[in-house]
Structure formats: structure tokens, C-alpha cells
PDB file of C-alpha atoms and ligand atoms in Angstrom:
ATOM      1  CA  MET A   1       2.479   4.987  27.754  1.00  0.00           C
ATOM      2  CA  SER A   2       1.161   5.118  24.163  1.00  0.00           C
ATOM      3  CA  GLU A   3       3.236   3.625  21.357  1.00  0.00           C
ATOM      4  CA  ALA A   4       5.380   5.902  19.161  1.00  0.00           C
ATOM      5  CA  PRO A   5       3.502   6.795  15.950  1.00  0.00           C
ATOM      6  CA  SER A   6       4.679   5.105  12.802  1.00  0.00           C
ATOM      7  CA  ILE A   7       6.300   7.133  10.028  1.00  0.00           C
ATOM      8  CA  VAL A   8       6.052   6.712   6.248  1.00  0.00           C
ATOM      9  CA  ILE A   9       8.688   8.428   4.116  1.00  0.00           C
ATOM     10  CA  LEU A  10       8.418   8.758   0.326  1.00  0.00           C
ATOM     11  CA  THR A  11      11.591   9.576  -1.571  1.00  0.00           C
ATOM     12  CA  GLY A  12      12.226  10.595  -5.166  1.00  0.00           C
ATOM     13  CA  ALA A  13      15.130  11.385  -7.447  1.00  0.00           C
ATOM     14  CA  GLY A  14      15.985  14.633  -5.615  1.00  0.00           C
ATOM     15  CA  ILE A  15      17.405  12.715  -2.652  1.00  0.00           C
ATOM     16  CA  SER A  16      20.027  11.095  -4.892  1.00  0.00           C
ATOM     17  CA  LYS A  17      20.918  14.236  -6.871  1.00  0.00           C
ATOM     18  CA  GLU A  18      23.735  15.225  -4.520  1.00  0.00           C
ATOM     19  CA  SER A  19      25.108  11.683  -4.839  1.00  0.00           C
ATOM     20  CA  GLY A  20      25.640  12.346  -8.539  1.00  0.00           C
ATOM     21  CA  LEU A  21      22.489  10.757 -10.038  1.00  0.00           C
ATOM     22  CA  ASP A  22      20.264  12.771 -12.357  1.00  0.00           C
ATOM     23  CA  THR A  23      16.667  13.647 -11.523  1.00  0.00           C
ATOM     24  CA  PHE A  24      14.011  13.296 -14.234  1.00  0.00           C
ATOM     25  CA  ARG A  25      12.216  16.609 -14.627  1.00  0.00           C
ATOM     26  CA  ASP A  26      14.824  19.216 -13.679  1.00  0.00           C
ATOM     27  CA  SER A  27      16.266  21.210 -16.610  1.00  0.00           C
ATOM     28  CA  ASP A  28      19.354  18.953 -16.665  1.00  0.00           C
ATOM     29  CA  GLY A  29      17.308  15.830 -15.904  1.00  0.00           C
ATOM     30  CA  ILE A  30      16.893  12.501 -17.700  1.00  0.00           C
ATOM     31  CA  TRP A  31      13.718  13.517 -19.539  1.00  0.00           C
ATOM     32  CA  ALA A  32      15.596  16.472 -21.051  1.00  0.00           C
ATOM     33  CA  LYS A  33      17.906  13.960 -22.768  1.00  0.00           C
ATOM     34  CA  VAL A  34      15.646  11.043 -23.688  1.00  0.00           C
ATOM     35  CA  ARG A  35      11.912  10.790 -24.378  1.00  0.00           C
ATOM     36  CA  ILE A  36       9.700   8.895 -21.942  1.00  0.00           C
ATOM     37  CA  GLU A  37       7.957   7.291 -24.941  1.00  0.00           C
ATOM     38  CA  ASP A  38      11.295   5.857 -26.125  1.00  0.00           C
ATOM     39  CA  VAL A  39      12.505   4.244 -22.885  1.00  0.00           C
ATOM     40  CA  ALA A  40       9.924   4.126 -20.086  1.00  0.00           C
ATOM     41  CA  THR A  41       6.815   2.400 -21.404  1.00  0.00           C
ATOM     42  CA  PRO A  42       6.059  -1.279 -22.165  1.00  0.00           C
ATOM     43  CA  GLU A  43       5.308  -0.161 -25.739  1.00  0.00           C
ATOM     44  CA  ALA A  44       8.841   1.288 -26.081  1.00  0.00           C
ATOM     45  CA  PHE A  45      10.302  -2.019 -24.898  1.00  0.00           C
ATOM     46  CA  ALA A  46       8.140  -4.005 -27.337  1.00  0.00           C
ATOM     47  CA  ARG A  47       9.089  -1.668 -30.213  1.00  0.00           C
ATOM     48  CA  ASN A  48      12.815  -1.348 -29.570  1.00  0.00           C
ATOM     49  CA  PRO A  49      14.051  -3.560 -26.706  1.00  0.00           C
ATOM     50  CA  SER A  50      17.735  -2.856 -27.474  1.00  0.00           C
ATOM     51  CA  ARG A  51      17.235   0.893 -27.044  1.00  0.00           C
ATOM     52  CA  VAL A  52      15.537   0.380 -23.670  1.00  0.00           C
ATOM     53  CA  GLN A  53      18.162  -2.139 -22.520  1.00  0.00           C
ATOM     54  CA  GLU A  54      20.934   0.346 -23.473  1.00  0.00           C
ATOM     55  CA  PHE A  55      19.265   3.093 -21.423  1.00  0.00           C
ATOM     56  CA  TYR A  56      19.109   0.900 -18.304  1.00  0.00           C
ATOM     57  CA  ASN A  57      22.541  -0.676 -18.928  1.00  0.00           C
ATOM     58  CA  ALA A  58      24.064   2.830 -18.863  1.00  0.00           C
ATOM     59  CA  ARG A  59      22.245   3.741 -15.642  1.00  0.00           C
ATOM     60  CA  ARG A  60      23.201   0.390 -14.035  1.00  0.00           C
ATOM     61  CA  ALA A  61      26.852   1.013 -14.956  1.00  0.00           C
ATOM     62  CA  GLY A  62      26.549   4.535 -13.506  1.00  0.00           C
ATOM     63  CA  LEU A  63      25.669   3.079 -10.111  1.00  0.00           C
ATOM     64  CA  LYS A  64      29.122   1.443 -10.047  1.00  0.00           C
ATOM     65  CA  ASP A  65      30.871   4.837 -10.307  1.00  0.00           C
ATOM     66  CA  PRO A  66      32.909   5.072  -7.069  1.00  0.00           C
ATOM     67  CA  LYS A  67      31.760   8.686  -6.716  1.00  0.00           C
ATOM     68  CA  VAL A  68      28.109   7.581  -6.482  1.00  0.00           C
ATOM     69  CA  VAL A  69      27.662   6.899  -2.771  1.00  0.00           C
ATOM     70  CA  PRO A  70      24.883   7.555  -0.245  1.00  0.00           C
ATOM     71  CA  ASN A  71      24.750  11.138   0.960  1.00  0.00           C
ATOM     72  CA  ALA A  72      23.868  12.702   4.297  1.00  0.00           C
ATOM     73  CA  ALA A  73      20.131  12.538   3.519  1.00  0.00           C
ATOM     74  CA  HIS A  74      20.166   8.769   2.848  1.00  0.00           C
ATOM     75  CA  GLU A  75      22.214   8.298   6.013  1.00  0.00           C
ATOM     76  CA  ALA A  76      19.858  10.408   8.128  1.00  0.00           C
ATOM     77  CA  LEU A  77      16.859   8.292   7.054  1.00  0.00           C
ATOM     78  CA  ALA A  78      18.707   5.092   7.980  1.00  0.00           C
ATOM     79  CA  ARG A  79      19.458   6.663  11.366  1.00  0.00           C
ATOM     80  CA  LEU A  80      15.790   7.553  11.820  1.00  0.00           C
ATOM     81  CA  GLU A  81      14.823   3.920  11.196  1.00  0.00           C
ATOM     82  CA  ARG A  82      17.410   2.723  13.732  1.00  0.00           C
ATOM     83  CA  GLU A  83      16.601   5.232  16.464  1.00  0.00           C
ATOM     84  CA  TRP A  84      12.866   5.991  16.187  1.00  0.00           C
ATOM     85  CA  PRO A  85      10.957   3.830  18.726  1.00  0.00           C
ATOM     86  CA  GLY A  86       8.085   3.147  16.262  1.00  0.00           C
ATOM     87  CA  GLU A  87       8.053   1.768  12.714  1.00  0.00           C
ATOM     88  CA  VAL A  88       9.652   3.738   9.895  1.00  0.00           C
ATOM     89  CA  LEU A  89       8.689   2.597   6.380  1.00  0.00           C
ATOM     90  CA  LEU A  90      10.725   4.060   3.536  1.00  0.00           C
ATOM     91  CA  VAL A  91       8.930   3.992   0.170  1.00  0.00           C
ATOM     92  CA  THR A  92      11.215   5.020  -2.651  1.00  0.00           C
ATOM     93  CA  GLN A  93      10.414   5.767  -6.265  1.00  0.00           C
ATOM     94  CA  ASN A  94      14.148   5.505  -6.963  1.00  0.00           C
ATOM     95  CA  ILE A  95      15.599   2.439  -8.608  1.00  0.00           C
ATOM     96  CA  ASP A  96      19.130   3.086  -7.271  1.00  0.00           C
ATOM     97  CA  ASP A  97      20.393   1.208  -4.210  1.00  0.00           C
ATOM     98  CA  LEU A  98      21.608   4.196  -2.170  1.00  0.00           C
ATOM     99  CA  HIS A  99      19.053   3.748   0.632  1.00  0.00           C
ATOM    100  CA  GLU A 100      20.182   0.136   1.154  1.00  0.00           C
ATOM    101  CA  ARG A 101      23.834   1.133   1.045  1.00  0.00           C
ATOM    102  CA  ALA A 102      23.126   3.773   3.732  1.00  0.00           C
ATOM    103  CA  GLY A 103      21.611   1.067   5.950  1.00  0.00           C
ATOM    104  CA  SER A 104      17.820   1.405   5.491  1.00  0.00           C
ATOM    105  CA  LYS A 105      16.103  -1.972   5.918  1.00  0.00           C
ATOM    106  CA  ASN A 106      12.343  -1.417   5.935  1.00  0.00           C
ATOM    107  CA  LEU A 107      12.186  -0.283   2.323  1.00  0.00           C
ATOM    108  CA  ILE A 108       9.833  -0.686  -0.634  1.00  0.00           C
ATOM    109  CA  HIS A 109      11.103   0.155  -4.138  1.00  0.00           C
ATOM    110  CA  MET A 110       7.725   1.023  -5.653  1.00  0.00           C
ATOM    111  CA  HIS A 111       9.219   1.662  -9.155  1.00  0.00           C
ATOM    112  CA  GLY A 112      11.568  -1.334  -9.064  1.00  0.00           C
ATOM    113  CA  GLU A 113      15.308  -1.824  -8.740  1.00  0.00           C
ATOM    114  CA  LEU A 114      18.074  -1.185 -11.263  1.00  0.00           C
ATOM    115  CA  LEU A 115      20.167  -4.049  -9.876  1.00  0.00           C
ATOM    116  CA  LYS A 116      17.424  -6.615 -10.510  1.00  0.00           C
ATOM    117  CA  VAL A 117      16.072  -8.069 -13.741  1.00  0.00           C
ATOM    118  CA  ARG A 118      13.259 -10.476 -14.412  1.00  0.00           C
ATOM    119  CA  CYS A 119      12.240 -12.972 -17.070  1.00  0.00           C
ATOM    120  CA  GLU A 120       8.921 -12.252 -18.765  1.00  0.00           C
ATOM    121  CA  TYR A 121       8.526 -15.971 -19.588  1.00  0.00           C
ATOM    122  CA  CYS A 122       9.073 -17.614 -16.195  1.00  0.00           C
ATOM    123  CA  ASP A 123       8.806 -14.575 -13.863  1.00  0.00           C
ATOM    124  CA  ALA A 124      12.194 -15.359 -12.253  1.00  0.00           C
ATOM    125  CA  LEU A 125      13.517 -12.275 -10.450  1.00  0.00           C
ATOM    126  CA  MET A 126      17.264 -12.012  -9.909  1.00  0.00           C
ATOM    127  CA  ARG A 127      20.035  -9.635  -8.909  1.00  0.00           C
ATOM    128  CA  TRP A 128      21.871  -8.393 -12.011  1.00  0.00           C
ATOM    129  CA  GLU A 129      24.897  -6.102 -12.221  1.00  0.00           C
ATOM    130  CA  GLU A 130      26.003  -6.595 -15.830  1.00  0.00           C
ATOM    131  CA  PRO A 131      24.666  -5.238 -19.139  1.00  0.00           C
ATOM    132  CA  LEU A 132      21.562  -6.996 -20.424  1.00  0.00           C
ATOM    133  CA  SER A 133      20.845  -7.627 -24.109  1.00  0.00           C
ATOM    134  CA  THR A 134      17.896  -8.953 -26.062  1.00  0.00           C
ATOM    135  CA  SER A 135      19.790 -12.224 -26.491  1.00  0.00           C
ATOM    136  CA  THR A 136      20.685 -12.737 -22.805  1.00  0.00           C
ATOM    137  CA  PRO A 137      19.209 -16.136 -21.850  1.00  0.00           C
ATOM    138  CA  CYS A 138      17.262 -16.439 -18.616  1.00  0.00           C
ATOM    139  CA  PRO A 139      19.465 -18.374 -16.146  1.00  0.00           C
ATOM    140  CA  HIS A 140      16.339 -20.150 -14.864  1.00  0.00           C
ATOM    141  CA  CYS A 141      14.307 -21.182 -17.948  1.00  0.00           C
ATOM    142  CA  GLY A 142      17.007 -20.668 -20.616  1.00  0.00           C
ATOM    143  CA  ARG A 143      14.748 -18.706 -22.974  1.00  0.00           C
ATOM    144  CA  LYS A 144      16.076 -15.651 -24.785  1.00  0.00           C
ATOM    145  CA  SER A 145      14.434 -12.244 -25.371  1.00  0.00           C
ATOM    146  CA  GLY A 146      12.359 -12.298 -22.187  1.00  0.00           C
ATOM    147  CA  MET A 147      14.820 -10.647 -19.829  1.00  0.00           C
ATOM    148  CA  ARG A 148      13.867  -7.096 -18.855  1.00  0.00           C
ATOM    149  CA  PRO A 149      14.868  -4.517 -16.244  1.00  0.00           C
ATOM    150  CA  HIS A 150      12.889  -4.881 -13.003  1.00  0.00           C
ATOM    151  CA  VAL A 151      11.493  -1.353 -13.243  1.00  0.00           C
ATOM    152  CA  VAL A 152       7.962   0.026 -13.370  1.00  0.00           C
ATOM    153  CA  TRP A 153       7.176   1.828 -16.610  1.00  0.00           C
ATOM    154  CA  PHE A 154       4.230   4.133 -17.290  1.00  0.00           C
ATOM    155  CA  GLY A 155       1.050   2.105 -17.446  1.00  0.00           C
ATOM    156  CA  GLU A 156       2.447  -0.662 -15.234  1.00  0.00           C
ATOM    157  CA  MET A 157       1.383  -1.319 -11.659  1.00  0.00           C
ATOM    158  CA  PRO A 158       3.857  -0.051  -9.043  1.00  0.00           C
ATOM    159  CA  ILE A 159       5.211  -2.582  -6.542  1.00  0.00           C
ATOM    160  CA  GLY A 160       3.964  -3.129  -2.970  1.00  0.00           C
ATOM    161  CA  MET A 161       0.874  -0.903  -3.184  1.00  0.00           C
ATOM    162  CA  ASP A 162      -1.228  -2.886  -0.668  1.00  0.00           C
ATOM    163  CA  ALA A 163       1.530  -2.719   1.957  1.00  0.00           C
ATOM    164  CA  ILE A 164       2.094   0.998   1.250  1.00  0.00           C
ATOM    165  CA  TYR A 165      -1.573   1.977   1.642  1.00  0.00           C
ATOM    166  CA  GLU A 166      -1.852  -0.131   4.806  1.00  0.00           C
ATOM    167  CA  LYS A 167       0.971   1.901   6.374  1.00  0.00           C
ATOM    168  CA  LEU A 168      -0.325   5.228   5.000  1.00  0.00           C
ATOM    169  CA  ASP A 169      -3.651   4.448   6.714  1.00  0.00           C
ATOM    170  CA  THR A 170      -2.060   4.058  10.133  1.00  0.00           C
ATOM    171  CA  CYS A 171       0.933   6.422  10.171  1.00  0.00           C
ATOM    172  CA  GLY A 172       1.244   9.501  12.367  1.00  0.00           C
ATOM    173  CA  LEU A 173       3.721  11.247  10.066  1.00  0.00           C
ATOM    174  CA  PHE A 174       4.055  11.258   6.284  1.00  0.00           C
ATOM    175  CA  VAL A 175       7.165  12.838   4.760  1.00  0.00           C
ATOM    176  CA  SER A 176       7.839  13.362   1.052  1.00  0.00           C
ATOM    177  CA  ILE A 177      11.428  14.069   0.008  1.00  0.00           C
ATOM    178  CA  GLY A 178      12.911  15.086  -3.355  1.00  0.00           C
ATOM    179  CA  THR A 179       9.980  14.284  -5.612  1.00  0.00           C
ATOM    180  CA  SER A 180       8.228  16.647  -8.021  1.00  0.00           C
ATOM    181  CA  GLY A 181       4.766  15.149  -7.447  1.00  0.00           C
ATOM    182  CA  ASN A 182       4.158  14.534 -11.137  1.00  0.00           C
ATOM    183  CA  VAL A 183       3.791  10.764 -11.094  1.00  0.00           C
ATOM    184  CA  TYR A 184       0.872   8.812  -9.619  1.00  0.00           C
ATOM    185  CA  PRO A 185       0.080   6.930  -7.468  1.00  0.00           C
ATOM    186  CA  ALA A 186       3.001   8.339  -5.369  1.00  0.00           C
ATOM    187  CA  ALA A 187       1.838  11.930  -5.990  1.00  0.00           C
ATOM    188  CA  GLY A 188      -1.508  11.028  -4.410  1.00  0.00           C
ATOM    189  CA  PHE A 189      -0.138   9.700  -1.111  1.00  0.00           C
ATOM    190  CA  VAL A 190      -0.339  13.106   0.597  1.00  0.00           C
ATOM    191  CA  GLN A 191      -4.037  13.479  -0.282  1.00  0.00           C
ATOM    192  CA  HIS A 192      -4.681   9.963   0.975  1.00  0.00           C
ATOM    193  CA  VAL A 193      -3.032  10.789   4.306  1.00  0.00           C
ATOM    194  CA  ARG A 194      -4.630  14.258   4.644  1.00  0.00           C
ATOM    195  CA  TYR A 195      -8.105  12.846   3.939  1.00  0.00           C
ATOM    196  CA  ARG A 196      -7.759  10.543   6.941  1.00  0.00           C
ATOM    197  CA  GLY A 197      -6.736  13.553   9.038  1.00  0.00           C
ATOM    198  CA  LEU A 198      -4.629  11.605  11.509  1.00  0.00           C
ATOM    199  CA  ALA A 199      -1.078  12.226  10.284  1.00  0.00           C
ATOM    200  CA  HIS A 200       1.144  15.270  10.096  1.00  0.00           C
ATOM    201  CA  SER A 201       2.515  15.735   6.553  1.00  0.00           C
ATOM    202  CA  VAL A 202       5.771  17.362   5.533  1.00  0.00           C
ATOM    203  CA  GLU A 203       7.421  18.040   2.184  1.00  0.00           C
ATOM    204  CA  LEU A 204      11.218  18.367   2.028  1.00  0.00           C
ATOM    205  CA  ASN A 205      12.333  19.488  -1.423  1.00  0.00           C
ATOM    206  CA  LEU A 206      14.579  21.877  -3.277  1.00  0.00           C
ATOM    207  CA  GLU A 207      11.543  23.725  -4.618  1.00  0.00           C
ATOM    208  CA  PRO A 208       7.797  23.344  -4.019  1.00  0.00           C
ATOM    209  CA  SER A 209       6.415  20.228  -5.735  1.00  0.00           C
ATOM    210  CA  GLN A 210       3.174  20.077  -7.761  1.00  0.00           C
ATOM    211  CA  GLY A 211       1.284  19.160  -4.591  1.00  0.00           C
ATOM    212  CA  ALA A 212       3.133  21.378  -2.104  1.00  0.00           C
ATOM    213  CA  THR A 213      -0.024  23.129  -0.903  1.00  0.00           C
ATOM    214  CA  LEU A 214      -1.455  19.788   0.233  1.00  0.00           C
ATOM    215  CA  PHE A 215       1.247  19.367   2.891  1.00  0.00           C
ATOM    216  CA  ALA A 216       0.830  20.775   6.391  1.00  0.00           C
ATOM    217  CA  GLU A 217       4.482  21.831   6.367  1.00  0.00           C
ATOM    218  CA  VAL A 218       7.001  22.489   3.566  1.00  0.00           C
ATOM    219  CA  ILE A 219      10.755  22.792   4.121  1.00  0.00           C
ATOM    220  CA  LEU A 220      12.853  23.880   1.139  1.00  0.00           C
ATOM    221  CA  GLY A 221      16.567  23.321   0.546  1.00  0.00           C
ATOM    222  CA  PRO A 222      19.081  20.716  -0.611  1.00  0.00           C
ATOM    223  CA  ALA A 223      18.308  17.251   0.776  1.00  0.00           C
ATOM    224  CA  THR A 224      21.765  16.849   2.344  1.00  0.00           C
ATOM    225  CA  GLU A 225      21.036  19.865   4.569  1.00  0.00           C
ATOM    226  CA  ILE A 226      17.318  19.719   5.328  1.00  0.00           C
ATOM    227  CA  VAL A 227      16.865  15.959   5.783  1.00  0.00           C
ATOM    228  CA  PRO A 228      19.493  15.489   8.544  1.00  0.00           C
ATOM    229  CA  ALA A 229      18.123  18.590  10.329  1.00  0.00           C
ATOM    230  CA  PHE A 230      14.557  17.265  10.057  1.00  0.00           C
ATOM    231  CA  VAL A 231      15.574  13.832  11.379  1.00  0.00           C
ATOM    232  CA  ASP A 232      17.355  15.491  14.328  1.00  0.00           C
ATOM    233  CA  ARG A 233      14.173  17.444  15.041  1.00  0.00           C
ATOM    234  CA  ILE A 234      11.902  14.362  14.984  1.00  0.00           C
ATOM    235  CA  LEU A 235      14.268  12.333  17.175  1.00  0.00           C
ATOM    236  CA  THR A 236      14.435  15.229  19.662  1.00  0.00           C
ATOM    237  CA  ASP A 237      10.887  16.649  19.633  1.00  0.00           C
ATOM    238  CA  GLY A 238       8.815  13.723  18.342  1.00  0.00           C
ATOM    239  CA  VAL A 239       6.059  13.773  15.724  1.00  0.00           C
ATOM    240  CA  PRO A 240       3.837  16.911  15.669  1.00  0.00           C
ATOM    241  CA  THR A 241       0.088  16.512  16.088  1.00  0.00           C
ATOM    242  CA  ALA A 242      -1.812  16.335  12.787  1.00  0.00           C
ATOM    243  CA  VAL A 243      -3.329  19.616  11.601  1.00  0.00           C
TER     244      VAL A 243
HETATM  245  C1  BJW B 301      15.987  18.083  -4.929  1.00  0.00           C
HETATM  246  C2  BJW B 301      17.338  18.207  -5.131  1.00  0.00           C
HETATM  247  C3  BJW B 301      18.122  18.214  -3.989  1.00  0.00           C
HETATM  248  C4  BJW B 301      16.456  18.240  -7.046  1.00  0.00           C
HETATM  249  N1  BJW B 301      17.552  18.108  -2.776  1.00  0.00           N
HETATM  250  N2  BJW B 301      15.437  17.981  -3.721  1.00  0.00           N
HETATM  251  C5  BJW B 301      -3.424  11.075 -15.843  1.00  0.00           C
HETATM  252  C6  BJW B 301      -3.683  11.547 -14.561  1.00  0.00           C
HETATM  253  C7  BJW B 301      -3.165  10.904 -13.420  1.00  0.00           C
HETATM  254  C8  BJW B 301      -2.394   9.748 -13.551  1.00  0.00           C
HETATM  255  C9  BJW B 301      -2.163   9.286 -14.835  1.00  0.00           C
HETATM  256  C10 BJW B 301      -2.670   9.931 -15.956  1.00  0.00           C
HETATM  257  N3  BJW B 301      -2.257   9.260 -17.061  1.00  0.00           N
HETATM  258  C11 BJW B 301      -1.501   8.206 -16.651  1.00  0.00           C
HETATM  259  C12 BJW B 301      -1.436   8.213 -15.302  1.00  0.00           C
HETATM  260  C13 BJW B 301      -0.675   7.257 -14.427  1.00  0.00           C
HETATM  261  C14 BJW B 301       0.819   7.433 -14.574  1.00  0.00           C
HETATM  262  C15 BJW B 301       1.190   8.883 -14.242  1.00  0.00           C
HETATM  263  O1  BJW B 301       1.314   9.282 -13.106  1.00  0.00           O
HETATM  264  N4  BJW B 301       1.410   9.697 -15.271  1.00  0.00           N
HETATM  265  C16 BJW B 301       1.716  11.118 -15.047  1.00  0.00           C
HETATM  266  C17 BJW B 301       2.804  11.546 -15.984  1.00  0.00           C
HETATM  267  C18 BJW B 301       0.429  11.919 -15.186  1.00  0.00           C
HETATM  268  N5  BJW B 301       1.417   6.523 -13.635  1.00  0.00           N
HETATM  269  C19 BJW B 301       1.695   5.277 -13.931  1.00  0.00           C
HETATM  270  O2  BJW B 301       1.503   4.823 -15.055  1.00  0.00           O
HETATM  271  C20 BJW B 301       2.175   4.395 -12.812  1.00  0.00           C
HETATM  272  N6  BJW B 301       1.358   3.231 -12.721  1.00  0.00           N
HETATM  273  C21 BJW B 301       0.047   3.319 -12.424  1.00  0.00           C
HETATM  274  O3  BJW B 301      -0.504   4.377 -12.185  1.00  0.00           O
HETATM  275  O4  BJW B 301      -0.567   2.097 -12.347  1.00  0.00           O
HETATM  276  C22 BJW B 301      -1.989   2.058 -12.102  1.00  0.00           C
HETATM  277  C23 BJW B 301      -2.372   2.126 -10.649  1.00  0.00           C
HETATM  278  C24 BJW B 301      -3.690   2.236 -10.329  1.00  0.00           C
HETATM  279  C25 BJW B 301      -4.099   2.279  -9.010  1.00  0.00           C
HETATM  280  C26 BJW B 301      -3.185   2.189  -7.987  1.00  0.00           C
HETATM  281  C27 BJW B 301      -1.881   2.065  -8.298  1.00  0.00           C
HETATM  282  C28 BJW B 301      -1.477   2.043  -9.624  1.00  0.00           C
HETATM  283  C29 BJW B 301       3.613   3.947 -13.052  1.00  0.00           C
HETATM  284  C30 BJW B 301       4.581   5.081 -12.969  1.00  0.00           C
HETATM  285  C31 BJW B 301       5.976   4.606 -13.371  1.00  0.00           C
HETATM  286  C32 BJW B 301       7.023   5.699 -13.264  1.00  0.00           C
HETATM  287  N7  BJW B 301       8.245   5.240 -13.836  1.00  0.00           N
HETATM  288  C33 BJW B 301       9.396   6.128 -13.831  1.00  0.00           C
HETATM  289  C34 BJW B 301      10.555   5.497 -14.715  1.00  0.00           C
HETATM  290  C35 BJW B 301      10.918   4.071 -14.274  1.00  0.00           C
HETATM  291  C36 BJW B 301      12.011   4.024 -13.249  1.00  0.00           C
HETATM  292  C37 BJW B 301      13.324   4.613 -13.760  1.00  0.00           C
HETATM  293  O5  BJW B 301      13.674   4.487 -14.940  1.00  0.00           O
HETATM  294  O6  BJW B 301      14.063   5.199 -12.934  1.00  0.00           O
HETATM  295  O7  BJW B 301       9.828   6.373 -12.480  1.00  0.00           O
HETATM  296  S1  BJW B 301       9.062   7.786 -14.467  1.00  0.00           S
HETATM  297  C38 BJW B 301      10.121   8.621 -13.329  1.00  0.00           C
HETATM  298  O8  BJW B 301       9.299   9.525 -12.557  1.00  0.00           O
HETATM  299  C39 BJW B 301      10.661   7.542 -12.376  1.00  0.00           C
HETATM  300  C40 BJW B 301      10.512   8.238 -11.052  1.00  0.00           C
HETATM  301  O9  BJW B 301      10.484   7.309 -10.000  1.00  0.00           O
HETATM  302  C41 BJW B 301       9.239   9.025 -11.222  1.00  0.00           C
HETATM  303  C42 BJW B 301       9.076  10.167 -10.246  1.00  0.00           C
HETATM  304  O10 BJW B 301      10.077  11.145 -10.442  1.00  0.00           O
HETATM  305  P1  BJW B 301      10.641  11.982  -9.222  1.00  0.00           P
HETATM  306  O11 BJW B 301      11.358  11.103  -8.305  1.00  0.00           O
HETATM  307  O12 BJW B 301       9.557  12.809  -8.647  1.00  0.00           O
HETATM  308  O13 BJW B 301      11.748  12.904  -9.933  1.00  0.00           O
HETATM  309  P2  BJW B 301      11.578  14.343 -10.589  1.00  0.00           P
HETATM  310  O14 BJW B 301      12.766  14.572 -11.445  1.00  0.00           O
HETATM  311  O15 BJW B 301      10.255  14.502 -11.232  1.00  0.00           O
HETATM  312  O16 BJW B 301      11.619  15.349  -9.352  1.00  0.00           O
HETATM  313  C43 BJW B 301      12.794  15.544  -8.604  1.00  0.00           C
HETATM  314  C44 BJW B 301      12.521  16.543  -7.501  1.00  0.00           C
HETATM  315  O17 BJW B 301      13.681  16.639  -6.685  1.00  0.00           O
HETATM  316  C45 BJW B 301      12.204  17.954  -8.007  1.00  0.00           C
HETATM  317  O18 BJW B 301      11.061  18.471  -7.313  1.00  0.00           O
HETATM  318  C46 BJW B 301      13.443  18.772  -7.628  1.00  0.00           C
HETATM  319  O19 BJW B 301      13.152  20.112  -7.262  1.00  0.00           O
HETATM  320  C47 BJW B 301      13.952  18.018  -6.442  1.00  0.00           C
HETATM  321  N8  BJW B 301      15.394  18.115  -6.214  1.00  0.00           N
HETATM  322  N9  BJW B 301      17.584  18.327  -6.507  1.00  0.00           N
HETATM  323  C48 BJW B 301      16.211  18.016  -2.704  1.00  0.00           C
HETATM  324  N10 BJW B 301      19.475  18.353  -4.067  1.00  0.00           N
END
């Protein structure tokens, strides 16, 4: 019997919306309240590190809100990883930890993690739950002013790209959930997979993304409804043949 095809799932801010975390580009999203140029570029951090630290301190604190918990979509993806007989790789653009809390294990945070910081002097990477300031000393090298959020800003290289493309090249199913398709390289994954012609591709989103026409199948609705139903379908019927 042939092996079960592997699955790659890309998630974006939309999957965490019903857990109480803001998306970026919706009308009530983060970029409606702050400017990308002020908080999400290396230049912004060089110009005004306190402003950038405040932005991420507030979001880190928000993750501790007892109301912010994994929702049915996060839980369904953890179930898929547990029950699917082949490999399931979850690639998230989200910096929250809701996939881990739901039980996902095979996970790449391509835009970093809110609960980690790193030192620009010694490259030490560490878990961090408290506010960070420009005078926080690195616990490893002791130097001040080098501690920064472990997140990927515009112009910086996303994390784990070699491993992600290796799995995109061999998967039988690519699924994109809750992402608007505005930010590369993640927005280009569907083209990469379609070009190879060997994987079925599905978008699950509240509304069609920028690249919706590139997917073989598009399912629209809130993630907490459509993701559990989709996972049930895959576990029952298997992965459709690529078209
Ligand atoms: C629901 C829902 C519900 C709502 N249920 N769904 C010109 C052309 C092409 C590329 C470039 C260009 N100029 C520059 C670039 C590259 C640049 C880029 O893409 N820019 C674009 C703006 C054009 N990219 C980069 O710089 C990246 N690095 C890079 O490219 O390195 C070089 C490289 C070369 C070769 C190979 C590899 C790399 C880095 C990008 C860093 C992004 N960083 C951010 C912020 C940091 C993290 C943080 O603070 O959280 O990451 S930006 C922000 O956008 C964040 C997100 O991860 C990312 C994606 O957003 P996402 O998840 O799609 O959210 P939204 O809000 O956009 O969409 C939400 C969706 O959910 C919507 O569709 C809703 O409908 C839906 N939704 N409720 C289901 N209940």
C-alpha cells in the first residue's frame, strides 16, 4: 500500500481572530491602528526602539489574557496532525502560541514568536514573557540595548524557509487558512505548489484572499466552522487528487 501523502498547512492571523487576537489588514486590524513603518521594519527599531518594544510588549501581555485561548480551528489542526497517517507540517505566520497550546507539534513559526526574544550582540534566543525595554540586559552576554523581539519584520528573512520549501515540494495537499495573501514569501507558496502540479490546494478563509484564484478549491467562512469540517473531511475521505 502506498504511503499517505504529506500535508502542508499555512496559517495566518484569521485563524486566531475568533480567539480574540486582531488580524492585520481587516478594517479593525492592527495596521488600521499603527503604521507598518513605525513598528514592523528594522529601520523603525533602529529609529525608535522604545516604540517598537512597547508595541510588542502590549501584544505579549495580550497573550496572557485568560480569554485568549485556542479555538476549534487550532484544535482541529492539532487533531489532524495526531490522526493523519502521513506527515502534517504546520507553517504559521502568526507569532502567537495558540497552535502549540492546542497541541500542534510539527510547527514552524516563519515570522517568529512573541514569547521569544533574542540578543543582537550574541544571538542568544530565549523564552520571554515579560515586558522588554531598551535597557534590558541580555541574560547571556550582559550587554544592554541589543535585546529585540524574535519576530520577522519587512525586509528580514523569514524563518525555516529551506525546510518549508522541501515540504512544499513533496506534499500531496497544501492548505492556506486565514491569511490575506499580501505578504511574501508565504503568499507565493500556492504558486510554488501549483507549478509542481502534484498537490491539491485549498484556501479556507473568511473572504477570498489576494491569490484565491490560484487555489484548486476555496472554502469561505469563519475558521472555527470551516476548519473542523475540512479536517473531518480529510480524515474521512483522504486527500483529493491534484487538479
Ligand atoms: C478570517 C477570520 C476568521 C479574518 N476566520 N478567516 C514587492 C513585491 C513582492 C514582495 C515584496 C515587495 N516588496 C517587498 C516585498 C517582500 C515583503 C512583502 O511581502 N511585502 C508586501 C507588503 C508586498 N516581505 C518581506 O519583507 C518578508 N521577507 C522577505 O521577503 O525576505 C526575503 C526573502 C527572499 C526569498 C525567500 C524568502 C524571503 C518578511 C515579511 C515579514 C512580515 N511581518 C509581519 C509582522 C511581524 C510579525 C508580527 O508583528 O505579528 O507579519 S507583517 C504581518 O503580515 C505579519 C503577518 O504574519 C503577515 C501576514 O498577515 P496575515 O496573516 O495574512 O493577516 P491579514 O490581516 O493580512 O489577513 C487575515 C485574513 O484572515 C484575511 O483574509 C481575513 O479575511 C481573514 N479572516 N477573520 C477565517 N474568523
